[in-house]
Coordinates of C-alpha atoms and ligand atoms in Angstrom, one line a residue:
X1 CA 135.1 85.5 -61.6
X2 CA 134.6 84.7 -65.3
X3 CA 131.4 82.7 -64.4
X4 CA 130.3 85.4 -62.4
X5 CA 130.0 87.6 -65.6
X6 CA 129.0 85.2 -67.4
X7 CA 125.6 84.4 -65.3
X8 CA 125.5 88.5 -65.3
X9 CA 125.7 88.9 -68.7
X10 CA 123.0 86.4 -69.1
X11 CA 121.2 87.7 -66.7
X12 CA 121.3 91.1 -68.9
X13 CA 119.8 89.3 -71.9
X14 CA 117.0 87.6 -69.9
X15 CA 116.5 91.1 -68.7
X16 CA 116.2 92.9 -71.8
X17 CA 114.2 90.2 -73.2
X18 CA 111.3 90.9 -71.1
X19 CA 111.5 94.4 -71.3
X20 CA 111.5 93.6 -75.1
X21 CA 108.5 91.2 -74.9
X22 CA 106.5 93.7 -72.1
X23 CA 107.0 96.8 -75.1
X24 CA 106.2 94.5 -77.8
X25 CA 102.3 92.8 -75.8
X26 CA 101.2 96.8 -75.8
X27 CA 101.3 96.7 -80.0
X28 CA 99.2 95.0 -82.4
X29 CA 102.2 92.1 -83.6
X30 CA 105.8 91.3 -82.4
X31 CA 108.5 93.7 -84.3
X32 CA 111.0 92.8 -85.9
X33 CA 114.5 93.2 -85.0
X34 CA 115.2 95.7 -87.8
X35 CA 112.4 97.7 -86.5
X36 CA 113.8 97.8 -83.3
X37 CA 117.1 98.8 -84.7
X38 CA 115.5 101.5 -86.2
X39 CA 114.3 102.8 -82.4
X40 CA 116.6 103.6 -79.5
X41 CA 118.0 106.9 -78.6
X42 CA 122.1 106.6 -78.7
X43 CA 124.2 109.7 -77.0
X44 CA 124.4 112.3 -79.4
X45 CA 125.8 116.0 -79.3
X46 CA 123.6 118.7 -81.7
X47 CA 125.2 121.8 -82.9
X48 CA 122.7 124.3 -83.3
X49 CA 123.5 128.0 -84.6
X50 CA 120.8 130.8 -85.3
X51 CA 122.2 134.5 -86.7
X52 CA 120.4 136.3 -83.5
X53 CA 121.1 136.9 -80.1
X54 CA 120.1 134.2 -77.2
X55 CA 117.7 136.6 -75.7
X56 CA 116.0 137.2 -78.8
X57 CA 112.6 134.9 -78.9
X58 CA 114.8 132.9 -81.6
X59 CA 117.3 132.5 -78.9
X60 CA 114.6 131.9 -76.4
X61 CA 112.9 129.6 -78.8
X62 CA 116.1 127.4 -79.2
X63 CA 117.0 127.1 -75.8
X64 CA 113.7 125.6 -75.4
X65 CA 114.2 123.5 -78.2
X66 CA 117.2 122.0 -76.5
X67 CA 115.6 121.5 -73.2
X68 CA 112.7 119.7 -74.8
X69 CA 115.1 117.7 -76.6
X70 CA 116.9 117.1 -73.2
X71 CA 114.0 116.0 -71.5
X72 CA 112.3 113.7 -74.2
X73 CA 115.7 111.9 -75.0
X74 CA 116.2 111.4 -71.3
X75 CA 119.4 113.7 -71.5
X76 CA 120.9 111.6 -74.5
X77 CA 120.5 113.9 -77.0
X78 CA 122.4 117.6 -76.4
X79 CA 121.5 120.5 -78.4
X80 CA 124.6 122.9 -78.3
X81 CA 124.0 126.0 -79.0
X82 CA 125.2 128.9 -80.9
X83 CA 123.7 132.4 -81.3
X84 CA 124.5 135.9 -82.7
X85 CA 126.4 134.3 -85.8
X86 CA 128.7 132.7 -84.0
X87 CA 128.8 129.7 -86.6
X88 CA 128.5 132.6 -89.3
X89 CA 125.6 133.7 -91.5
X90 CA 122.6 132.2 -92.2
X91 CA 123.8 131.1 -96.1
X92 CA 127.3 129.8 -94.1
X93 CA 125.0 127.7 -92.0
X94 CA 123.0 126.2 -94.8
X95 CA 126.0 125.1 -96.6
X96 CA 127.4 123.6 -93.3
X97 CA 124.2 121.5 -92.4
X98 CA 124.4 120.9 -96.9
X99 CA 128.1 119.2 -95.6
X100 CA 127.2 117.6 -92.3
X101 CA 129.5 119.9 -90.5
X102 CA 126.7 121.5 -88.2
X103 CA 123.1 120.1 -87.3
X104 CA 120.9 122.8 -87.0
X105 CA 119.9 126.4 -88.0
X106 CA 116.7 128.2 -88.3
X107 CA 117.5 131.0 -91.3
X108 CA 115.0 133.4 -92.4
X109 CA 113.7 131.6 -95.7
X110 CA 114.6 134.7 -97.9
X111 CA 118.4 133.7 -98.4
X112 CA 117.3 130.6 -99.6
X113 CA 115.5 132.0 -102.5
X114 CA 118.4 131.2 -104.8
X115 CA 118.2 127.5 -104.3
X116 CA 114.2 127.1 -103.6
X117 CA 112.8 129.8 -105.5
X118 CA 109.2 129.2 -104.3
X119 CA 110.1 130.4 -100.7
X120 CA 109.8 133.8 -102.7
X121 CA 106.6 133.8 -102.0
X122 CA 107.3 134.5 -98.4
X123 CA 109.0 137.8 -99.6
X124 CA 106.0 139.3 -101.1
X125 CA 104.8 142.7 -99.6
X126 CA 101.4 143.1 -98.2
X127 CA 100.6 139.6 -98.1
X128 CA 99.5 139.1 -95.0
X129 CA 97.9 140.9 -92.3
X130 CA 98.3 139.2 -88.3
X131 CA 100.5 136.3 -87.5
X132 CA 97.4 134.0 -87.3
X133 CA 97.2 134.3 -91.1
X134 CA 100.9 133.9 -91.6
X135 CA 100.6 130.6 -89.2
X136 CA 97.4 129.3 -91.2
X137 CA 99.7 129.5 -94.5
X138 CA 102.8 128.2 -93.4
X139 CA 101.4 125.4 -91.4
X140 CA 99.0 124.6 -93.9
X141 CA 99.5 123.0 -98.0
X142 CA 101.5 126.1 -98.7
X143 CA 104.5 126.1 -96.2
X144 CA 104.7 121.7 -96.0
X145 CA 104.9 121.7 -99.6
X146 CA 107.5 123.9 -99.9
X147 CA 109.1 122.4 -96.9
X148 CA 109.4 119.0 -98.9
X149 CA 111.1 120.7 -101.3
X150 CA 114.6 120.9 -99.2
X151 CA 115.4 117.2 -98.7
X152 CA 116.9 116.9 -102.5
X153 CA 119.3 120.1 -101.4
X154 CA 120.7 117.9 -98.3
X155 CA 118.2 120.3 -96.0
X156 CA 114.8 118.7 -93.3
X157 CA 113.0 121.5 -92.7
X158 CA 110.6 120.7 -89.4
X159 CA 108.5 123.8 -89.6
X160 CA 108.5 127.3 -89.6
X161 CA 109.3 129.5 -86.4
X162 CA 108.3 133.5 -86.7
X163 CA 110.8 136.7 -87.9
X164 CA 107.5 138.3 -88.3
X165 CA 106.4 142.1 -89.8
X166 CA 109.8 143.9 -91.2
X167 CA 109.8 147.9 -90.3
X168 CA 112.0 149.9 -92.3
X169 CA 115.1 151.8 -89.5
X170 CA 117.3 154.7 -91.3
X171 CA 119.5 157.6 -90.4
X172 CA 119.0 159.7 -93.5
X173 CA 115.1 161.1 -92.6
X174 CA 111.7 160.3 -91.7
X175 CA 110.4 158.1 -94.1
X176 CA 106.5 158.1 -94.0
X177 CA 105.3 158.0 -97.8
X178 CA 106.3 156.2 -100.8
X179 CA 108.4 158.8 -102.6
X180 CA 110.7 159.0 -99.0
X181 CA 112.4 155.8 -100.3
X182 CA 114.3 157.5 -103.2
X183 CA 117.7 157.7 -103.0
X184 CA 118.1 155.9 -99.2
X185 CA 120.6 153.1 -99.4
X186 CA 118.9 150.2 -97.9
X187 CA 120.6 146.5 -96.7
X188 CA 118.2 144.3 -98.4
X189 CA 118.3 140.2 -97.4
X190 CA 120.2 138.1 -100.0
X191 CA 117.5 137.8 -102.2
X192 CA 115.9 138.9 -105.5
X193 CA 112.4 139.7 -104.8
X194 CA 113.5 142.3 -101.7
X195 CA 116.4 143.8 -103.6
X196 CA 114.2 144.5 -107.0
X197 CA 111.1 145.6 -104.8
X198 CA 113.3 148.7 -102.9
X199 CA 114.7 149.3 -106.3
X200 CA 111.1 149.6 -107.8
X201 CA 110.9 152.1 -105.2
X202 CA 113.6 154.3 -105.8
X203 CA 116.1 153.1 -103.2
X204 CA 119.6 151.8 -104.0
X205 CA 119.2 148.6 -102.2
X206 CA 122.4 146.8 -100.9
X207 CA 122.3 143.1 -100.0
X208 CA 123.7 141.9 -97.4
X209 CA 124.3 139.3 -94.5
X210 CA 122.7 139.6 -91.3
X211 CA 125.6 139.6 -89.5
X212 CA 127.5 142.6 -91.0
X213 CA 124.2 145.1 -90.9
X214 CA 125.2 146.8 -87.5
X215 CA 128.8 147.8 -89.0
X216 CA 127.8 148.9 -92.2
X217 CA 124.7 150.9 -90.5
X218 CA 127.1 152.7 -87.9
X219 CA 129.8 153.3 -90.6
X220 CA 127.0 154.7 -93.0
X221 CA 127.9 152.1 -95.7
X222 CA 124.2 152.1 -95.7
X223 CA 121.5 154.3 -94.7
X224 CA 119.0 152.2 -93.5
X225 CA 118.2 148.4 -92.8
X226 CA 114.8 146.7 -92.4
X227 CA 113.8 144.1 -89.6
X228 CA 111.1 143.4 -87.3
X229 CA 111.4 145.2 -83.9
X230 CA 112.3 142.0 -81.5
X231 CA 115.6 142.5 -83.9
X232 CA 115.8 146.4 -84.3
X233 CA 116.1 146.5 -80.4
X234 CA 118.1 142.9 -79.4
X235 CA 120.7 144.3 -82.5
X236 CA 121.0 147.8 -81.1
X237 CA 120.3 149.1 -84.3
X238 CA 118.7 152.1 -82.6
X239 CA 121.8 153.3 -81.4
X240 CA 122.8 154.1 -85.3
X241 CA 119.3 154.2 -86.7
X242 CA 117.3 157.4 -85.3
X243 CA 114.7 156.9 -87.3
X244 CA 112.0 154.2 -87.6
X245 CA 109.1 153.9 -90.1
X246 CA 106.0 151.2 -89.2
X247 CA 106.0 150.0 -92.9
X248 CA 104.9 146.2 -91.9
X249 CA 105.8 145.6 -95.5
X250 CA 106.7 141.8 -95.3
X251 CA 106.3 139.2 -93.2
X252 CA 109.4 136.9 -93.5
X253 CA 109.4 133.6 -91.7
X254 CA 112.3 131.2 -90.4
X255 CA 112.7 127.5 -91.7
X256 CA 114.1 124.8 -89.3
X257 CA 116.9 123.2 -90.8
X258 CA 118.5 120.1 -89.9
X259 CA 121.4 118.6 -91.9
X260 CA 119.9 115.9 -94.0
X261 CA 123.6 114.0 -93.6
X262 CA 122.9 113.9 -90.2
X263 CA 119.0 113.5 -90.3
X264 CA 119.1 110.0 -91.7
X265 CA 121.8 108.4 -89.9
X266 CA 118.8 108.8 -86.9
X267 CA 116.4 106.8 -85.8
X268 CA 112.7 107.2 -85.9
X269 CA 112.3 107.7 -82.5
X270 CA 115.0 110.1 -82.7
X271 CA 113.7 111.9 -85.5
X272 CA 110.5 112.2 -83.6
X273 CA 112.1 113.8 -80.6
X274 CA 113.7 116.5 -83.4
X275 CA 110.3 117.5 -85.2
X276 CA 107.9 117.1 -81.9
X277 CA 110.6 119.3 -80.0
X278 CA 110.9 122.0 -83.0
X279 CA 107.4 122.1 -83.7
X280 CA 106.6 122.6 -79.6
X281 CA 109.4 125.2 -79.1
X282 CA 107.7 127.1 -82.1
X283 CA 104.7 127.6 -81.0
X284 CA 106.5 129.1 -77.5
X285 CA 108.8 131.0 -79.6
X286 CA 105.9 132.6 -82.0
X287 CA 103.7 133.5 -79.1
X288 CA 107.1 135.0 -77.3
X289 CA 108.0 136.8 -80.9
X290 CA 104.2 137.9 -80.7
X291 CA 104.8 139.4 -76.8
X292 CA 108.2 141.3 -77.5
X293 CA 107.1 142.9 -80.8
X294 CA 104.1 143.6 -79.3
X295 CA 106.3 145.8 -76.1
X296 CA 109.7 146.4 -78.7
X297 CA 108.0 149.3 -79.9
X298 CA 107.4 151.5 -76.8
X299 CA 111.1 150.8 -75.9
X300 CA 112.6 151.8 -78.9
X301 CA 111.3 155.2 -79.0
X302 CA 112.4 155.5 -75.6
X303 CA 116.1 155.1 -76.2
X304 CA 115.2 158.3 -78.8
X305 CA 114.2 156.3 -82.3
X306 CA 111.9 158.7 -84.1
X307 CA 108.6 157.0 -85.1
X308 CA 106.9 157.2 -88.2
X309 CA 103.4 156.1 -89.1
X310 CA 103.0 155.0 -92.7
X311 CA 99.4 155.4 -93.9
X312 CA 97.3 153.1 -95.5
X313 CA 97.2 154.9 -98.5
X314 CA 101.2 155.4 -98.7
X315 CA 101.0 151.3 -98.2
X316 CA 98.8 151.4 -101.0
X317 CA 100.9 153.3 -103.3
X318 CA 104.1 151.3 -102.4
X319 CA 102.0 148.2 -102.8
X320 CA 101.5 149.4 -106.8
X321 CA 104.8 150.6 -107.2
X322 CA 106.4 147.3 -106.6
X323 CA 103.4 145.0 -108.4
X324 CA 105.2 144.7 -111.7
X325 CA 107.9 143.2 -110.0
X326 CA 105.8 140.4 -107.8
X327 CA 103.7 139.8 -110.7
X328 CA 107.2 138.9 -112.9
X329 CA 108.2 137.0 -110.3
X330 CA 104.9 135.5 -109.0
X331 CA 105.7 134.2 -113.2
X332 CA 109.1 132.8 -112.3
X333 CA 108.2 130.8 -109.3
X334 CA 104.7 129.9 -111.0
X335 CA 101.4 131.0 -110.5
X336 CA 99.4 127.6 -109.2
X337 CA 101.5 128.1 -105.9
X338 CA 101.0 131.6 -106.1
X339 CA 97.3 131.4 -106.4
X340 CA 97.0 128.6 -103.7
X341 CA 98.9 131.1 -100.9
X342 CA 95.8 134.1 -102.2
X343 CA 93.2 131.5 -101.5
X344 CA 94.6 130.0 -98.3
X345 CA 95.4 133.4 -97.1
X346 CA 91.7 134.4 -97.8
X347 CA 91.1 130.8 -96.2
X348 CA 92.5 132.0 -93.2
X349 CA 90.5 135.4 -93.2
X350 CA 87.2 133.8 -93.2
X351 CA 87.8 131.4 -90.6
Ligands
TK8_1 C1 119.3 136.2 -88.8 C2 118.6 136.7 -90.0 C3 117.7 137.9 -89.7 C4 117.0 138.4 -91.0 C5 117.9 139.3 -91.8 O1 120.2 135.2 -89.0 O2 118.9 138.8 -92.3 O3 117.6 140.5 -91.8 O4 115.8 139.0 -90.6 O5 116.9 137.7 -88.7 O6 117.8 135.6 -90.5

C-alpha cells in the first residue's frame, strides 16, 4: 500500500515536471521557481459590495464581473456579491477594503474627495459633454494618474465604470432655470465641491449617504436629490419625487476598488484575472449604463414624473454662478491637473 503511494506520488512529480518543462519551452528562458510561485490560481472567495441595486447596469456590470472572473480562474476564484448597500455605504465600504475586511466596491469617486482631493475634478459641472469624452479622460493620463494615487490609502483602483450625467429630482416645483434652486433642500454626495456648488446656487444643500436618500426624500427631510436616471428609476425615487429637471450638470464616475490587504497577498496571474475582468465588465456595463439612461427617461415620465427641460442658457447662467467656487477649488487640488483634464477633454473633442 505504502509503495503504491509512493510510486503515485512520484508519479505526480514526474507529471508536473513535464507540464512545468512543456509551459516553460513556449517562453524565451526557464523561470525560476520564485516566479512560478508568484503564478497559480489558489481557491479564493471575493466579497464584492456596490451601493445599487443588482439590476442596475452596476449590478449587471458586477455580476459580469464575477462570471468573467469565474470563467478565467477556471471556477477558483468566486466573486460574492452584495448589492443595494447591503455591506453599507460607499465610505463604509472604502474603509472595509482600507481593513481587509471586504474585497471589492465600485463607489462613485465623489466621497473620496476627502482623502484624494484630485478626484474633485470629476465633480466639476459642465465638464463634459457625451460619455465618449468622459471615457477618453478617465481612461486616458487624467483618470490612471489619479488612479495611482490610491495604493498609499490601502485602495487598487482597476478602472473606472460609468454613474454618468446627474439630473436634479424634487417635490417642491419645477425647476427649469437657475434662480429655481433657491431655497430647495437638496442631498448632495459627501463631498465639498457638490455641497459648495448648490450652495453657490441658493440651495441649502444636505449631504448625505446614498443609502439613506429614499427615506429622507419620502419623509421630506429633503426636497430634492440628484442622480442619473438608471438610479432615479432602479431607486424608485419617482415615487416621492414628482418632479424631474434634465440639468446634466455633472458627470460622476465610479472607481474600482480592491482592498490593497488583499491585492498583494495575490499572484500576478491572479491579479491579471481582477484588472482584465474589471476592465472587460466595464466596457459591458458603460455601454448597458449608455442603453438604460438612454430608455430611463421615457419610463419615468410614465409612472407621472413631471419633466423639465433646462435651457442652454439657464446651463449657462448656473455654469457662472458656481465658477468662483471651481475656480477656488480647481486652486486647491492644483491647476496642472486641472489644465491637463481642459486639454484632454478638448483632445477628445477633436478626435
Ligand atoms: C451608490 C452611490 C450613488 C451615487 C450617490 O453607492 O451617492 O448619489 O450616485 O450611485 O455611489
Amino acid at each position: 500500500m505504502k509503495k503504491w503511494v509512493k510510486a503515485l506520488s512520484m508519479g505526480l512529480i514526474v507529471l508536473s515536471l513535464i507540464v512545468l518543462a512543456g509551459c516553460g519551452s513556449g517562453g524565451k528562458s526557464t523561470e525560476t521557481s520564485s516566479e512560478k510561485a508568484a503564478s497559480g490560481i489558489e481557491e479564493r472567495v471575493i466579497k464584492a459590495g456596490i451601493g445599487l441595486n443588482e439590476d442596475h447596469p452596476q449590478g449587471q456590470g458586477l455580476k459580469k464581473f464575477a462570471e468573467l472572473v469565474a470563467e478565467k480562474s477556471g471556477g477558483k476564484l468566486k466573486v460574492q456579491n452584495y448589492y443595494s448597500a447591503q455591506l453599507g455605504d460607499d465610505q463604509k465600504m472604502i474603509e472595509a477594503l482600507q481593513g481587509g475586511l471586504q474585497e471589492i466596491t465600485i463607489p462613485s469617486t465623489s466621497p473620496m474627495v476627502g482623502m484624494i482631493k484630485e478626484f474633485g475634478i470629476f465633480d466639476f459641472p459642465f465638464v463634459f459633454n457625451n460619455e465618449e469624452e468622459a471615457d477618453y479622460v478617465l481612461d486616458g493620463p487624467v483618470g490612471q494618474k489619479i488612479l495611482e494615487k490610491l495604493p498609499e490609502f490601502g485602495l487598487i483602483g482597476l478602472t473606472y465604470w460609468e454613474n454618468g450625467f446627474r439630473n436634479l429630482t424634487n417635490s417642491k416645483r419645477p425647476v427649469a432655470t437657475a434662480e429655481d434652486f433657491q431655497g430647495l433642500k437638496i442631498r448632495t454626495m459627501q463631498n465639498k465641491v457638490h455641497l459648495e456648488a448648490f450652495a453657490a446656487l441658493g440651495a441649502n444643500p444636505t449631504p448625505m449617504p446614498f443609502s439613506e436618500v429614499f427615506t429622507a426624500l419620502e419623509s421630506k427631510t429633503v426636497d430634492g436629490q440628484e442622480n442619473p436616471f438608471a438610479t432615479i428609476e432602479s431607486n424608485k425615487f419617482y415615487e416621492v419625487q414628482p418632479y424631474l429637471s434634465l440639468t446634466n450638470h455633472v458627470y460622476t464616475p465610479f472607481v474600482f476598488l480592491v482592498s490593497k490587504k488583499f491585492w498583494d497577498q495575490l499572484s500576478e496571474e491572479e491579479q491579471k484575472i481582477l484588472r482584465d475582468s474589471a476592465i472587460e465588465a466595464g466596457k459591458y456595463q458603460r455601454e448597458l449604463n449608455r442603453k438604460v439612461n438612454g430608455e430611463a427617461l421615457e419610463r419615468l415620465k410614465s409612472y407621472g414624473m413631471k419633466v423639465n427641460e433646462v435651457s442652454p442658457e439657464e446651463k449657462e447662467k448656473m455654469n457662472e454662478i458656481i465658477k468662483p467656487v471651481i475656480d477656488k477649488f480647481a486652486k486647491e487640488i492644483g491647476e496642472d491637473l486641472v489644465n491637463e483634464l481642459y486639454s484632454e477633454v478638448k483632445k477628445a473633442r477633436n478626435k
